[in-house]
Amino acid sequence: MVYKFSNVYVLAAFGTIGGALFGFDISSMSAWIGTESYLDYFDNPDATLQGGITASMSAGSFVGALGAGFLSDRLGRRWSLFIASCIWIVGSVIQLSSQNVAQLVVGRIVNGLCVGIMSSQIPVYLAELSPARIRGRVVGIQQWAIEWGILIMYMISYGCSFIDGPAGFRTAWGVQAVPAAVLLVALIFFPESPRWLASKDRWDDCLFTLAHLHANGDTENPIVQAEYLEVREAQRIALEGKDLGVIGLFGPKMWRATTAGVFAQLWQQLLGGNVMMYYIVYVFNMAGIYGNTALYSSAIQYVIFLLTTGFTLIFIEKVGRRQLFVYGGILACALNFAVAGLMAAHGHYVPNLRGDSTVHWQVGGSPAKGVIACCYIFVGIYGFTWAPAAWVYCAEVFPLKWRAKGMGLCAATNWIFNFALAYFVPPAFSNIVWKTYLIFGVFCFCATVHAFLGFPETAGKTLEEIDHIFNSGVAPWKTSTISSSFADKVHAIEEKQGVGVRPADDPEKMDIANAAVHNE
């Protein structure tokens, strides 16, 4: 038997390489769009064409995310990640050998297919492996990995920028394949999700995997027994319902969870965070910063992003999800309006900036420093709040039967809006300039209101308990006071084991044990 990793943090460290691939792809484009070698080789793409090149990855991600749930439910979480890794390597080879814009777009679409699968199924996989007390931290590592990927590829691209001609960006795009190869090897040592095993009635494997993850292989451990019983109960409930496909996500008992998950991803995009990642070079150009100075100035924001998200992972279980959404939205709203005000009051129109047909606005002096400061602070706030919290939240809100497909729909929402914004922003900077930030400020306000009124708290609760919260009728702003009953269930198992009852191994006593440990 092949050795399997059992430490959840080790699994997260390797598993979230998939998130790093997304980050790699962001930087592999944003670091080059303003360089002479890129512009000369691809015939100086205008704002619309560059928007299409950048957005092509998001288009592929949208398709990949939509199909990821079906792939994951059929083959398993682990195999879906294995297939995605192979797709990424193929896409990277296509990109590094690009002879024209068409081939570059095809390579980015192929890479996008991988990112769509990875971004939707890695959070599902990690959520299904993790105990409730650290689930937010573990799943949040996905976002942290994205940021590491952004920074690492940006540094690689900065180094490659000193290579003359197309060899510079080809080298950077080729390096992207390396982490996918590492993940391919690591997946050999990954266990399958115990909840996916349960959905296939592989109960012995499910129990063994839970014990392997949480109790060094001890199947009699009360925590393992309690979680095993919760999974059995969740699967029993899932089998009682009709299989309606994706339509079931909008059924009477599911629409609240689906709406919360989908809008968490929608608002995460509409806050404007990823736009900063893609097009920060344009903002620096408006402020009079160019070339390598713009590159390492951009790298500063990636370091800020990385540090703030890492800090959030330490406290996300104590703070909860709702506070991150609400307060993050308020601050992001204020910063977007501040940037718009500074650019409107102190900037002026220019026909083009140093020959760049995309940039038609310039800000100088102290106001320019204010714009850059606001952008840095915005990235920090985004890294503290919506960036990690949205991915964690979406992986938690769906019950077992719908989790893979629901997360696929959430990720697809992320990517279709990522595509729209990546395509929209260059023309927006060119035509409405500072008013672009007013639009994002309004989106931030709407996100804040919706999060307060429609997002129940999920921190500290088991995945099965979260399902009950969405159907309990309790107002979302009151759900923070609902505590988990998992400890009581573990205690009930300990008492039963004290009299020789092992429910997981005695099917005839399953109903009695369920009644003892499920206090709904």
Coordinates of C-alpha atoms in Angstrom, one line a residue:
M1 CA 0.0 0.0 0.0
V2 CA 1.3 3.5 -1.0
Y3 CA 2.0 5.8 1.9
K4 CA -0.6 8.6 2.3
F5 CA -0.1 12.0 3.9
S6 CA -2.2 12.4 7.0
N7 CA -1.3 15.9 8.2
V8 CA -3.9 18.3 7.0
Y9 CA -1.4 21.2 6.8
V10 CA 0.9 19.1 4.6
L11 CA -2.0 18.2 2.3
A12 CA -3.0 21.9 2.2
A13 CA 0.6 22.9 1.4
F14 CA 0.8 20.6 -1.6
G15 CA -2.8 20.8 -2.6
T16 CA -2.9 24.6 -2.9
I17 CA -0.1 24.5 -5.5
G18 CA -3.2 24.6 -7.7
G19 CA -4.0 28.0 -6.2
A20 CA -0.4 29.0 -6.9
L21 CA -0.9 28.2 -10.6
F22 CA -3.7 30.8 -10.7
G23 CA -1.3 33.3 -9.2
F24 CA 1.4 32.3 -11.7
D25 CA -0.9 33.0 -14.6
I26 CA -1.9 36.5 -13.2
S27 CA 1.7 37.6 -12.9
S28 CA 2.9 35.9 -16.1
M29 CA 0.7 38.4 -18.0
S30 CA 0.6 41.5 -15.8
A31 CA 4.4 41.6 -15.5
W32 CA 4.8 41.7 -19.3
I33 CA 2.0 43.8 -20.7
G34 CA 4.0 47.0 -20.4
T35 CA 7.4 45.6 -21.5
E36 CA 9.0 46.5 -24.8
S37 CA 9.8 42.8 -25.7
Y38 CA 6.2 41.8 -25.3
L39 CA 4.7 44.8 -27.1
D40 CA 7.1 44.5 -30.0
Y41 CA 6.6 40.7 -30.5
F42 CA 2.8 40.8 -30.4
D43 CA 2.5 44.0 -32.5
N44 CA 1.5 46.4 -29.7
P45 CA -2.0 45.1 -28.8
D46 CA -4.5 47.9 -28.2
A47 CA -6.6 48.1 -25.1
T48 CA -9.4 45.8 -26.5
L49 CA -7.0 43.1 -27.8
Q50 CA -5.0 43.1 -24.5
G51 CA -8.2 42.8 -22.6
G52 CA -9.1 39.8 -24.7
I53 CA -5.7 38.2 -24.2
T54 CA -5.8 38.7 -20.4
A55 CA -9.4 37.6 -20.2
S56 CA -8.9 34.4 -22.2
M57 CA -7.6 32.6 -19.1
S58 CA -10.8 33.5 -17.2
A59 CA -12.9 32.2 -20.1
G60 CA -11.2 28.8 -19.9
S61 CA -11.5 28.9 -16.1
F62 CA -15.3 29.5 -16.4
V63 CA -15.6 26.4 -18.6
G64 CA -13.3 24.3 -16.3
A65 CA -15.2 25.3 -13.2
L66 CA -18.6 24.4 -14.7
G67 CA -17.4 20.9 -15.6
A68 CA -15.3 20.4 -12.4
G69 CA -18.2 19.4 -10.2
F70 CA -19.3 16.6 -12.5
L71 CA -15.7 15.4 -12.9
S72 CA -15.1 15.5 -9.2
D73 CA -18.3 13.7 -8.3
R74 CA -17.6 10.9 -10.8
L75 CA -13.9 10.3 -10.5
G76 CA -13.1 11.7 -7.0
R77 CA -11.5 14.9 -5.7
R78 CA -8.0 13.6 -6.1
W79 CA -8.3 12.4 -9.7
S80 CA -9.9 15.7 -10.8
L81 CA -6.8 17.5 -9.5
F82 CA -4.5 15.0 -11.2
I83 CA -6.2 15.7 -14.6
A84 CA -6.1 19.4 -14.0
S85 CA -2.3 19.3 -13.4
C86 CA -1.8 17.6 -16.8
I87 CA -3.9 20.2 -18.5
W88 CA -1.8 23.0 -17.0
I89 CA 1.4 21.5 -18.3
V90 CA 0.0 21.3 -21.8
G91 CA -1.2 24.9 -21.6
S92 CA 2.2 26.2 -20.4
V93 CA 3.9 24.5 -23.4
I94 CA 1.5 26.1 -25.8
Q95 CA 2.2 29.5 -24.2
L96 CA 5.9 29.4 -24.1
S97 CA 6.0 28.4 -27.8
S98 CA 3.6 31.2 -28.9
Q99 CA 4.2 32.5 -32.3
N100 CA 1.3 35.0 -32.4
V101 CA -1.6 36.3 -30.3
A102 CA -3.9 33.5 -31.4
Q103 CA -1.6 30.8 -30.0
L104 CA -1.0 32.8 -26.8
V105 CA -4.8 33.0 -26.3
V106 CA -5.2 29.3 -26.9
G107 CA -2.5 28.5 -24.3
R108 CA -4.2 30.8 -21.8
I109 CA -7.6 29.2 -22.4
V110 CA -6.1 25.7 -21.8
N111 CA -4.4 26.9 -18.6
G112 CA -7.7 28.4 -17.6
L113 CA -9.4 25.0 -17.9
C114 CA -7.0 23.8 -15.2
V115 CA -7.4 26.8 -13.0
G116 CA -11.2 26.4 -13.2
I117 CA -11.0 22.8 -11.9
M118 CA -8.3 23.6 -9.3
S119 CA -10.0 26.7 -7.9
S120 CA -13.3 24.9 -7.4
Q121 CA -12.2 21.5 -6.2
I122 CA -9.2 22.2 -4.0
P123 CA -11.4 24.2 -1.5
V124 CA -13.9 21.3 -1.6
Y125 CA -11.2 18.7 -1.0
L126 CA -9.6 20.6 1.9
A127 CA -12.9 21.4 3.5
E128 CA -13.9 17.7 3.5
L129 CA -10.6 16.7 5.0
S130 CA -10.3 19.4 7.7
P131 CA -11.8 19.4 11.2
A132 CA -14.2 22.3 11.9
R133 CA -11.9 24.1 14.3
I134 CA -9.2 24.7 11.6
R135 CA -11.2 24.4 8.4
G136 CA -11.2 28.2 7.6
R137 CA -7.4 28.3 8.1
V138 CA -6.8 25.3 6.0
V139 CA -9.1 26.2 3.1
G140 CA -7.8 29.8 3.3
I141 CA -4.4 28.6 2.4
Q142 CA -5.8 28.3 -1.1
Q143 CA -6.0 32.1 -1.4
W144 CA -2.6 32.5 0.3
A145 CA -1.1 30.1 -2.3
I146 CA -2.6 32.3 -5.1
E147 CA -0.8 35.2 -3.6
W148 CA 2.5 33.3 -3.3
G149 CA 2.1 32.3 -7.0
I150 CA 1.5 36.0 -8.0
L151 CA 4.6 37.1 -6.1
I152 CA 6.9 34.3 -7.1
M153 CA 6.0 34.6 -10.8
Y154 CA 6.4 38.4 -10.6
M155 CA 9.9 38.0 -9.3
I156 CA 10.7 35.4 -11.9
S157 CA 9.3 37.7 -14.6
Y158 CA 11.3 40.6 -13.2
G159 CA 14.5 38.5 -13.5
C160 CA 13.6 37.3 -17.0
S161 CA 13.0 40.9 -18.0
F162 CA 16.8 41.3 -18.2
I163 CA 16.9 38.6 -21.0
D164 CA 16.8 40.2 -24.4
G165 CA 13.9 39.6 -26.8
P166 CA 11.1 37.0 -26.6
A167 CA 13.3 34.6 -24.7
G168 CA 12.5 36.6 -21.5
F169 CA 8.7 36.0 -21.5
R170 CA 9.1 32.5 -23.0
T171 CA 11.3 31.5 -20.1
A172 CA 8.9 32.9 -17.5
W173 CA 5.9 31.1 -19.2
G174 CA 7.8 27.8 -19.3
V175 CA 8.6 27.9 -15.6
Q176 CA 4.9 27.8 -14.9
A177 CA 4.9 24.1 -15.7
V178 CA 7.2 23.2 -12.8
P179 CA 4.8 23.5 -9.9
A180 CA 2.1 21.4 -11.8
A181 CA 4.7 18.6 -12.2
V182 CA 5.4 18.8 -8.4
L183 CA 1.7 18.5 -7.7
L184 CA 1.3 15.6 -10.0
V185 CA 3.9 13.6 -8.0
A186 CA 2.4 14.8 -4.6
L187 CA -1.1 13.6 -5.6
I188 CA 0.1 10.0 -5.5
F189 CA 0.4 10.3 -1.7
F190 CA -2.9 12.1 -1.2
P191 CA -5.9 10.2 0.4
E192 CA -9.3 10.5 -1.2
S193 CA -11.9 12.7 0.5
P194 CA -13.7 10.6 3.1
R195 CA -17.0 12.4 2.2
W196 CA -16.6 11.4 -1.5
L197 CA -15.9 7.8 -0.4
A198 CA -19.1 8.0 1.6
S199 CA -21.1 9.2 -1.4
K200 CA -19.9 6.0 -3.2
D201 CA -20.9 3.8 -0.2
R202 CA -17.3 2.9 0.5
W203 CA -17.8 3.1 4.3
D204 CA -14.8 1.1 5.4
D205 CA -12.5 3.4 3.3
C206 CA -14.3 6.4 4.7
L207 CA -13.8 5.4 8.3
F208 CA -10.2 4.4 7.7
T209 CA -9.4 7.8 6.0
L210 CA -11.1 9.8 8.8
A211 CA -9.1 7.8 11.4
H212 CA -5.9 8.3 9.4
L213 CA -6.5 12.1 9.2
H214 CA -7.6 12.8 12.8
A215 CA -6.4 10.0 15.1
N216 CA -3.3 8.3 13.7
G217 CA -5.4 5.4 12.3
D218 CA -7.5 4.8 15.5
T219 CA -11.0 4.0 14.3
E220 CA -12.3 3.9 17.8
N221 CA -11.3 7.5 18.6
P222 CA -14.5 9.3 19.7
I223 CA -13.8 12.3 17.4
V224 CA -13.5 9.9 14.4
Q225 CA -16.7 8.1 15.4
A226 CA -18.7 11.3 15.8
E227 CA -17.6 12.7 12.5
Y228 CA -18.2 9.3 10.8
L229 CA -21.8 9.3 12.1
E230 CA -22.3 12.9 10.9
V231 CA -21.1 11.9 7.4
R232 CA -23.4 8.8 7.5
E233 CA -26.4 11.0 8.5
A234 CA -25.6 13.5 5.8
Q235 CA -25.4 10.8 3.1
R236 CA -28.7 9.3 4.3
I237 CA -30.4 12.7 3.9
A238 CA -28.8 13.1 0.5
L239 CA -30.1 9.8 -0.7
E240 CA -33.7 10.7 0.4
G241 CA -33.8 13.7 -2.1
K242 CA -34.3 13.5 -5.8
D243 CA -31.3 13.9 -8.1
L244 CA -32.2 17.0 -10.0
G245 CA -28.7 17.8 -11.3
V246 CA -27.6 21.4 -11.2
I247 CA -31.2 22.6 -11.0
G248 CA -31.4 21.1 -7.5
L249 CA -29.0 23.9 -6.3
F250 CA -31.9 26.3 -6.6
G251 CA -34.5 24.1 -4.9
P252 CA -36.5 25.1 -1.7
K253 CA -33.8 23.8 0.7
M254 CA -30.8 24.9 -1.3
W255 CA -31.4 28.3 -2.8
R256 CA -30.2 30.2 0.3
A257 CA -26.8 28.4 0.4
T258 CA -26.4 28.6 -3.4
T259 CA -27.2 32.4 -3.4
A260 CA -24.7 33.0 -0.5
G261 CA -21.9 31.0 -2.2
V262 CA -22.4 32.4 -5.7
F263 CA -22.6 36.0 -4.5
A264 CA -19.6 35.6 -2.2
Q265 CA -17.6 34.9 -5.4
L266 CA -19.4 37.6 -7.4
W267 CA -18.8 40.3 -4.9
Q268 CA -15.2 39.2 -4.4
Q269 CA -14.6 40.0 -8.1
L270 CA -16.6 43.2 -8.2
L271 CA -14.7 44.8 -5.3
G272 CA -11.9 45.3 -7.8
G273 CA -9.2 43.3 -6.1
N274 CA -8.1 41.1 -9.0
V275 CA -8.2 44.2 -11.3
M276 CA -5.5 45.7 -9.2
M277 CA -3.5 42.5 -9.7
Y278 CA -3.9 42.5 -13.5
Y279 CA -3.6 46.1 -14.3
I280 CA -1.6 47.7 -11.5
V281 CA 1.1 48.7 -14.0
Y282 CA -1.4 51.0 -15.7
V283 CA -2.1 52.8 -12.3
F284 CA 1.6 53.3 -11.8
N285 CA 2.0 54.6 -15.3
M286 CA -0.7 57.2 -14.6
A287 CA 1.3 58.2 -11.5
G288 CA 4.5 58.6 -13.6
I289 CA 6.2 55.3 -12.7
Y290 CA 7.5 53.2 -15.6
G291 CA 9.6 50.2 -16.6
N292 CA 11.4 48.2 -13.9
T293 CA 10.5 50.8 -11.3
A294 CA 6.8 50.0 -12.0
L295 CA 7.6 46.3 -11.8
Y296 CA 9.2 46.3 -8.3
S297 CA 6.6 48.9 -7.1
S298 CA 4.0 46.4 -8.2
A299 CA 5.8 43.7 -6.3
I300 CA 5.4 45.7 -3.1
Q301 CA 1.6 45.3 -3.3
Y302 CA 2.0 41.6 -3.8
V303 CA 4.0 41.4 -0.6
I304 CA 1.3 43.4 1.2
F305 CA -1.3 41.0 -0.2
L306 CA 0.7 38.0 0.9
L307 CA 1.3 39.2 4.5
T308 CA -2.2 40.4 5.2
T309 CA -3.8 37.1 4.0
G310 CA -1.3 35.1 6.0
F311 CA -2.2 37.2 9.1
T312 CA -5.9 36.5 8.5
L313 CA -5.4 32.8 8.4
I314 CA -4.2 32.9 12.0
F315 CA -7.4 34.6 13.3
I316 CA -10.1 33.6 10.8
E317 CA -11.7 31.0 13.1
K318 CA -11.9 33.6 16.0
V319 CA -13.1 36.5 13.9
G320 CA -15.5 34.5 11.7
R321 CA -16.6 35.0 8.1
R322 CA -19.3 37.7 8.4
Q323 CA -17.2 40.4 10.1
L324 CA -14.5 40.0 7.4
F325 CA -17.2 40.4 4.7
V326 CA -18.9 43.4 6.2
Y327 CA -16.0 45.5 7.5
G328 CA -13.9 44.6 4.4
G329 CA -16.6 45.8 2.1
I330 CA -17.0 49.1 4.0
L331 CA -13.2 49.9 3.9
A332 CA -12.9 48.8 0.2
C333 CA -15.8 51.1 -0.7
A334 CA -14.1 54.1 1.0
L335 CA -10.8 53.4 -0.7
N336 CA -12.3 53.1 -4.2
F337 CA -14.0 56.5 -3.7
A338 CA -10.8 58.0 -2.4
V339 CA -8.8 56.9 -5.5
A340 CA -11.6 58.3 -7.8
G341 CA -11.6 61.6 -5.9
L342 CA -7.8 62.0 -6.0
M343 CA -7.6 61.2 -9.7
A344 CA -10.6 63.4 -10.6
A345 CA -9.5 66.4 -8.6
H346 CA -5.7 66.3 -9.4
G347 CA -5.4 64.5 -12.7
H348 CA -5.6 65.6 -16.3
Y349 CA -6.3 64.1 -19.7
V350 CA -3.4 63.2 -22.1
P351 CA -3.7 61.8 -25.6
N352 CA -1.5 58.8 -24.7
L353 CA 1.1 58.3 -22.0
R354 CA 4.5 57.5 -23.5
G355 CA 3.0 55.9 -26.5
D356 CA 0.6 53.6 -24.6
S357 CA -2.9 54.0 -26.2
T358 CA -4.6 52.5 -23.1
V359 CA -3.6 55.2 -20.6
H360 CA -5.1 58.7 -21.1
W361 CA -4.8 60.1 -17.6
Q362 CA -1.9 61.4 -15.6
V363 CA -1.6 62.4 -11.9
G364 CA 1.5 64.0 -10.4
G365 CA 3.1 65.1 -7.2
S366 CA 1.5 64.3 -3.8
P367 CA -1.9 63.3 -5.2
A368 CA -0.1 60.5 -7.2
K369 CA 1.5 59.3 -4.0
G370 CA -2.0 59.3 -2.5
V371 CA -3.4 57.2 -5.3
I372 CA -0.6 54.7 -4.9
A373 CA -1.0 54.7 -1.1
C374 CA -4.8 54.0 -1.4
C375 CA -4.1 51.2 -3.9
Y376 CA -1.6 49.6 -1.4
I377 CA -4.1 49.9 1.5
F378 CA -6.9 48.5 -0.6
V379 CA -4.8 45.5 -1.5
G380 CA -4.1 45.0 2.3
I381 CA -7.7 45.3 3.2
Y382 CA -8.7 42.9 0.4
G383 CA -6.1 40.4 1.6
F384 CA -7.4 40.7 5.1
T385 CA -11.0 40.1 4.2
W386 CA -12.8 39.1 1.0
A387 CA -9.8 37.5 -0.8
P388 CA -9.5 34.5 1.6
A389 CA -13.0 34.6 3.2
A390 CA -14.9 34.1 -0.1
W391 CA -13.1 30.9 -1.0
V392 CA -13.5 29.5 2.5
Y393 CA -17.2 30.4 2.7
C394 CA -18.1 28.8 -0.6
A395 CA -16.4 25.5 0.3
E396 CA -18.5 25.4 3.5
V397 CA -22.1 26.3 2.6
F398 CA -23.1 23.3 0.5
P399 CA -24.2 19.9 1.8
L400 CA -22.4 16.7 0.7
K401 CA -24.7 15.9 -2.2
W402 CA -24.2 19.3 -3.8
R403 CA -20.8 20.4 -2.6
A404 CA -18.7 19.7 -5.7
K405 CA -21.3 21.0 -8.2
G406 CA -22.2 24.0 -5.9
M407 CA -18.5 25.0 -5.6
G408 CA -18.1 24.5 -9.3
L409 CA -20.9 27.0 -9.9
C410 CA -19.4 29.5 -7.4
A411 CA -16.0 29.3 -9.0
A412 CA -17.6 29.6 -12.5
T413 CA -19.3 32.8 -11.2
N414 CA -15.9 34.0 -10.1
W415 CA -14.3 33.3 -13.4
I416 CA -17.1 34.7 -15.7
F417 CA -16.9 38.0 -13.7
N418 CA -13.1 37.8 -13.8
F419 CA -13.3 37.5 -17.5
A420 CA -15.7 40.4 -17.8
L421 CA -13.6 42.6 -15.7
A422 CA -10.3 41.7 -17.3
Y423 CA -11.9 42.6 -20.6
F424 CA -13.6 45.7 -19.3
V425 CA -10.9 47.4 -17.4
P426 CA -8.4 48.4 -20.2
P427 CA -11.2 50.2 -22.2
A428 CA -12.5 51.6 -18.9
F429 CA -9.1 53.1 -18.0
S430 CA -8.9 54.4 -21.6
N431 CA -12.4 55.9 -21.8
I432 CA -13.8 56.8 -18.3
V433 CA -10.6 56.7 -16.3
W434 CA -11.2 57.6 -12.7
K435 CA -15.0 56.9 -13.0
T436 CA -13.9 53.2 -13.1
Y437 CA -13.2 53.4 -9.4
L438 CA -16.7 54.9 -8.7
I439 CA -18.2 51.9 -10.2
F440 CA -16.2 49.5 -8.0
G441 CA -17.0 51.7 -5.0
V442 CA -20.8 51.2 -5.6
F443 CA -20.2 47.4 -6.0
C444 CA -18.4 47.4 -2.6
F445 CA -21.4 49.1 -0.9
C446 CA -23.8 46.6 -2.4
A447 CA -21.6 43.7 -1.3
T448 CA -21.5 45.0 2.3
V449 CA -25.3 45.3 2.5
H450 CA -25.8 41.8 1.0
A451 CA -23.2 40.2 3.3
F452 CA -24.9 41.6 6.4
L453 CA -28.4 40.6 5.3
G454 CA -27.7 37.3 3.5
F455 CA -24.5 35.5 4.8
P456 CA -25.0 33.3 7.9
E457 CA -21.9 32.7 10.0
T458 CA -20.2 29.3 9.4
A459 CA -17.0 29.5 11.5
G460 CA -16.5 26.8 14.1
K461 CA -19.3 24.5 12.9
T462 CA -19.1 21.2 11.1
L463 CA -20.1 21.0 7.4
E464 CA -23.2 19.1 8.4
E465 CA -24.2 21.7 11.0
I466 CA -23.8 24.5 8.5
D467 CA -26.4 22.8 6.3
H468 CA -28.9 22.9 9.1
I469 CA -28.2 26.6 9.8
F470 CA -29.2 27.5 6.2
N471 CA -32.5 25.7 6.7
S472 CA -33.2 26.8 10.3
G473 CA -34.9 30.1 9.4
V474 CA -32.5 32.1 11.8
A475 CA -31.7 35.5 10.5
P476 CA -28.1 35.6 9.1
W477 CA -27.0 38.4 11.5
K478 CA -28.1 36.2 14.5
T479 CA -26.2 33.1 13.4
S480 CA -22.9 34.1 15.1
T481 CA -24.5 33.1 18.4
I482 CA -25.2 29.6 17.3
S483 CA -22.5 27.2 18.7
S484 CA -21.5 23.9 17.5
S485 CA -22.8 20.7 19.2
F486 CA -19.9 18.5 17.9
A487 CA -18.3 18.4 21.3
D488 CA -21.5 17.1 22.9
K489 CA -21.7 14.4 20.2
V490 CA -18.1 13.3 20.9
H491 CA -19.0 13.1 24.6
A492 CA -22.0 11.0 23.8
I493 CA -19.8 8.6 21.8
E494 CA -17.3 8.4 24.7
E495 CA -20.1 7.4 27.0
K496 CA -21.4 4.7 24.7
Q497 CA -17.9 3.4 24.2
G498 CA -17.6 3.2 27.9
V499 CA -20.3 0.5 27.8
G500 CA -18.8 -1.3 24.9
V501 CA -20.9 0.2 22.1
R502 CA -19.1 1.0 18.9
P503 CA -21.8 2.3 16.5
A504 CA -19.6 2.7 13.5
D505 CA -18.9 -1.1 13.6
D506 CA -22.4 -2.2 14.6
P507 CA -25.0 -1.3 11.9
E508 CA -27.9 -2.6 14.1
K509 CA -27.1 0.1 16.7
M510 CA -26.6 2.9 14.1
D511 CA -30.1 4.4 14.6
I512 CA -29.6 4.4 18.4
A513 CA -26.3 6.1 18.1
N514 CA -27.6 8.7 15.6
A515 CA -30.4 9.6 18.1
A516 CA -27.8 10.0 20.8
V517 CA -25.4 12.2 18.9
H518 CA -27.7 14.2 16.7
N519 CA -29.6 16.8 18.7
E520 CA -31.3 18.7 15.9

